[in-house]
Short mmCIF file of C-alpha atoms in Angstrom, two decimals:
data_model
loop_
_atom_site.label_atom_id
_atom_site.label_comp_id
_atom_site.label_asym_id
_atom_site.label_seq_id
_atom_site.Cartn_x
_atom_site.Cartn_y
_atom_site.Cartn_z
CA UNK A 261 3.59 6.13 10.77
CA UNK A 262 0.61 4.89 8.75
CA UNK A 263 -0.94 3.48 11.92
CA UNK A 264 -0.76 6.86 13.65
CA UNK A 265 -2.23 8.66 10.66
CA UNK A 266 -4.98 6.08 10.24
CA UNK A 267 -6.05 6.48 13.88
CA UNK A 268 -7.25 9.98 13.02
CA UNK A 269 -8.80 9.01 9.65
CA UNK A 270 -12.22 7.76 10.87
CA UNK A 271 -12.65 10.88 13.01
CA UNK A 272 -11.98 13.18 10.07
CA UNK A 273 -14.64 11.80 7.79
CA UNK A 274 -18.39 12.35 7.62
CA UNK A 275 -18.85 9.14 9.61
CA UNK A 276 -18.21 10.53 13.10
CA UNK A 277 -18.87 7.12 14.66
CA UNK A 278 -15.30 6.21 13.93
CA UNK A 279 -15.95 3.42 11.42
CA UNK A 280 -12.97 1.10 11.67
CA UNK A 281 -11.35 2.85 14.61
CA UNK A 282 -11.43 -0.34 16.71
CA UNK A 283 -9.43 -2.26 14.12
CA UNK A 284 -7.01 0.62 13.69
CA UNK A 285 -6.53 1.04 17.45
CA UNK A 286 -5.83 -2.70 17.86
CA UNK A 287 -3.31 -2.48 15.02
CA UNK A 288 -1.65 0.53 16.66
CA UNK A 289 -1.51 -1.31 20.01
CA UNK A 290 0.22 -4.27 18.33
CA UNK A 291 2.73 -1.89 16.75
CA UNK A 292 3.45 -0.32 20.15
CA UNK A 293 4.00 -3.78 21.70
CA UNK A 294 6.37 -4.64 18.83
CA UNK A 295 8.31 -1.42 19.43
CA UNK A 296 8.68 -2.22 23.14
CA UNK A 297 9.91 -5.75 22.33
CA UNK A 298 12.38 -4.28 19.83
CA UNK A 299 13.56 -1.73 22.40
CA UNK A 300 13.99 -4.43 25.03
CA UNK A 301 16.29 -6.53 22.83
CA UNK A 302 18.18 -3.75 21.03
CA UNK A 303 21.38 -2.04 22.01
CA UNK A 304 21.61 1.52 23.33
CA UNK A 305 22.44 3.07 19.94
CA UNK A 306 19.38 1.53 18.26
CA UNK A 307 17.15 2.58 21.17
CA UNK A 308 18.29 6.18 20.76
CA UNK A 309 17.75 6.10 16.98
CA UNK A 310 14.26 4.63 17.43
CA UNK A 311 13.42 7.24 20.08
CA UNK A 312 14.36 9.98 17.59
CA UNK A 313 12.18 8.41 14.88
CA UNK A 314 9.22 8.11 17.27
CA UNK A 315 9.70 11.72 18.41
CA UNK A 316 9.77 12.90 14.78
CA UNK A 317 6.58 10.94 14.04
CA UNK A 318 4.78 12.39 17.07
CA UNK A 319 5.81 15.93 16.10
CA UNK A 320 4.66 15.28 12.53
CA UNK A 321 1.30 13.97 13.79
CA UNK A 322 0.79 16.97 16.09
CA UNK A 323 1.56 19.40 13.25
CA UNK A 324 -0.64 17.44 10.83
CA UNK A 325 -3.56 17.36 13.28
CA UNK A 326 -3.24 21.08 14.00
CA UNK A 327 -3.06 22.00 10.31
CA UNK A 328 -5.93 19.75 9.26
CA UNK A 329 -8.20 20.93 12.07
CA UNK A 330 -7.47 24.63 11.54
CA UNK A 331 -7.15 24.83 7.74
CA UNK A 332 -9.43 22.12 6.36
CA UNK A 333 -12.99 23.02 7.26
CA UNK A 334 -14.91 20.33 5.38
CA UNK A 335 -15.02 16.64 6.24
CA UNK A 336 -14.30 15.73 2.64
CA UNK A 337 -11.09 17.80 2.53
CA UNK A 338 -9.91 16.50 5.92
CA UNK A 339 -10.57 12.94 4.84
CA UNK A 340 -8.72 13.46 1.55
CA UNK A 341 -5.66 14.99 3.23
CA UNK A 342 -5.35 12.38 5.95
CA UNK A 343 -6.19 9.53 3.58
CA UNK A 344 -3.51 10.65 1.12
CA UNK A 345 -0.85 10.95 3.82
CA UNK A 346 -1.83 7.56 5.26
CA UNK A 347 -1.65 6.04 1.76
CA UNK A 348 1.85 7.48 1.23
CA UNK A 349 3.00 6.13 4.60
CA UNK A 350 1.55 2.70 3.76
CA UNK A 351 3.30 2.67 0.39
CA UNK A 352 6.58 3.51 2.15
CA UNK A 353 5.96 0.63 4.56
CA UNK A 354 5.34 -1.86 1.75
CA UNK A 355 8.34 -0.52 -0.21
CA UNK A 356 10.75 -0.97 2.71
CA UNK A 357 11.61 -4.59 1.74
CA UNK A 358 13.07 -3.29 -1.55
CA UNK A 359 16.46 -3.06 0.18
CA UNK A 360 16.37 -6.74 1.13
CA UNK A 361 15.15 -7.60 -2.38
CA UNK A 362 18.23 -5.83 -3.78
CA UNK A 363 20.41 -7.84 -1.39
CA UNK A 364 18.74 -11.09 -2.51
CA UNK A 365 19.43 -10.29 -6.17
CA UNK A 366 23.04 -9.26 -5.60
CA UNK A 367 23.92 -12.22 -3.33
CA UNK A 368 21.60 -14.78 -4.95
CA UNK A 369 20.58 -15.80 -1.43
CA UNK A 370 17.27 -15.47 0.42
CA UNK A 371 19.03 -15.59 3.78
CA UNK A 372 18.02 -12.03 4.66
CA UNK A 373 14.44 -12.19 3.35
CA UNK A 374 12.39 -14.57 5.52
CA UNK A 375 9.67 -16.46 3.67
CA UNK A 376 7.11 -16.14 6.47
CA UNK A 377 7.47 -12.34 6.58
CA UNK A 378 7.10 -12.06 2.80
CA UNK A 379 4.05 -14.35 2.79
CA UNK A 380 2.34 -12.56 5.68
CA UNK A 381 3.00 -9.18 4.07
CA UNK A 382 1.40 -10.41 0.85
CA UNK A 383 -1.62 -11.89 2.67
CA UNK A 384 -2.11 -8.74 4.75
CA UNK A 385 -2.03 -6.42 1.76
CA UNK A 386 -4.25 -8.82 -0.21
CA UNK A 387 -6.90 -8.81 2.55
CA UNK A 388 -6.89 -5.02 2.73
CA UNK A 389 -7.04 -4.77 -1.07
CA UNK A 390 -10.12 -7.00 -1.17
CA UNK A 391 -11.68 -4.96 1.65
CA UNK A 392 -11.00 -1.74 -0.27
CA UNK A 393 -12.57 -3.18 -3.42
CA UNK A 394 -15.81 -3.87 -1.55
CA UNK A 395 -16.12 -0.27 -0.34
CA UNK A 396 -14.17 1.33 -3.22
CA UNK A 397 -11.81 3.24 -0.93
CA UNK A 398 -8.83 4.49 -2.92
CA UNK A 399 -6.89 5.48 0.22
CA UNK A 400 -6.84 1.81 1.21
CA UNK A 401 -6.82 0.28 -2.29
CA UNK A 402 -3.79 2.06 -3.78
CA UNK A 403 -1.16 1.35 -1.09
CA UNK A 404 -2.35 -2.17 -0.46
CA UNK A 405 -2.57 -2.92 -4.18
CA UNK A 406 1.06 -1.83 -4.41
CA UNK A 407 1.72 -4.01 -1.35
CA UNK A 408 0.25 -7.01 -3.20
CA UNK A 409 2.54 -6.39 -6.17
CA UNK A 410 5.61 -6.00 -3.94
CA UNK A 411 4.62 -9.09 -1.92
CA UNK A 412 4.31 -11.12 -5.12
CA UNK A 413 7.70 -9.81 -6.26
CA UNK A 414 9.23 -10.91 -2.94
CA UNK A 415 7.78 -14.41 -3.24
CA UNK A 416 8.92 -14.71 -6.86
CA UNK A 417 12.43 -13.67 -5.83
CA UNK A 418 12.29 -16.16 -2.98
CA UNK A 419 11.27 -18.95 -5.36
CA UNK A 420 13.99 -17.99 -7.85
CA UNK A 421 16.89 -17.75 -5.38
CA UNK A 422 15.87 -20.35 -2.79
CA UNK A 423 17.65 -23.14 -4.68
CA UNK A 424 20.91 -21.16 -4.66
CA UNK A 425 20.68 -20.57 -0.92
CA UNK A 426 20.45 -24.29 -0.17
CA UNK A 427 23.54 -25.12 -2.24
CA UNK A 428 25.77 -22.85 -0.23
CA UNK A 429 25.57 -20.02 -2.75
CA UNK A 430 25.03 -16.43 -1.93
CA UNK A 431 27.02 -14.79 0.80
CA UNK A 432 30.20 -16.73 1.36
CA UNK A 433 30.79 -17.97 4.86
CA UNK A 434 34.43 -18.29 5.79
CA UNK A 435 35.59 -20.74 8.39
CA UNK A 436 38.29 -19.48 10.68
CA UNK A 437 40.65 -21.86 12.46
CA UNK A 438 42.13 -20.52 15.68
CA UNK A 439 44.84 -22.20 17.72
CA UNK A 440 45.42 -21.12 21.30
CA UNK A 441 48.61 -21.93 23.15
CA UNK A 442 47.64 -22.64 26.75
CA UNK A 443 51.15 -23.53 27.84
CA UNK A 444 51.74 -20.05 29.24
CA UNK A 445 49.60 -17.80 31.36
CA UNK A 446 49.15 -14.15 30.39
CA UNK A 447 51.87 -13.14 32.86
CA UNK A 448 54.44 -15.18 30.88
CA UNK A 449 55.01 -17.91 33.48
CA UNK A 450 54.71 -21.56 32.42
CA UNK A 451 51.49 -23.38 33.21
CA UNK A 452 51.86 -26.25 35.73
CA UNK A 453 49.36 -29.07 35.94
CA UNK A 454 50.24 -29.81 39.57
#
């Protein structure tokens, strides 16, 4: 969602050259590739759910673009509206790991919160925060600053509960022993080796 909103951001500011549109378009292309990979490996139910989400996002973007173009007549107002919506979408993106953080705390296991994802999320939001500090852009600074805080929280949780995960703590794994009697076939007749 934030990628779609941010695609329109450079074109709704006083800088009509598009500013960072190349970076944003590359980011959007990577997101589209990720969605296709996800669709390829997911089951039919998840594909349908994702299609509904994408449809809702496209409808939202069309309505947003129409409203901003028709109702907001100054570049400053357009930029503020789109920047605020993009910031809210980015905050929602960085807040999405809160569910896995809750699971880590309740199970005392980092099994469902990969370290590499947490680290990359922190580094990404840190880079964008530093970039926003150079240009003093609140629409980039606020969500990515929150992303830094949430990324640090994830890594602190990972450090705290990693030791429990390696000792077999957390979610209990039960071993099931199954015995199969192969002396009879499904039709009830005895099995002959000859």
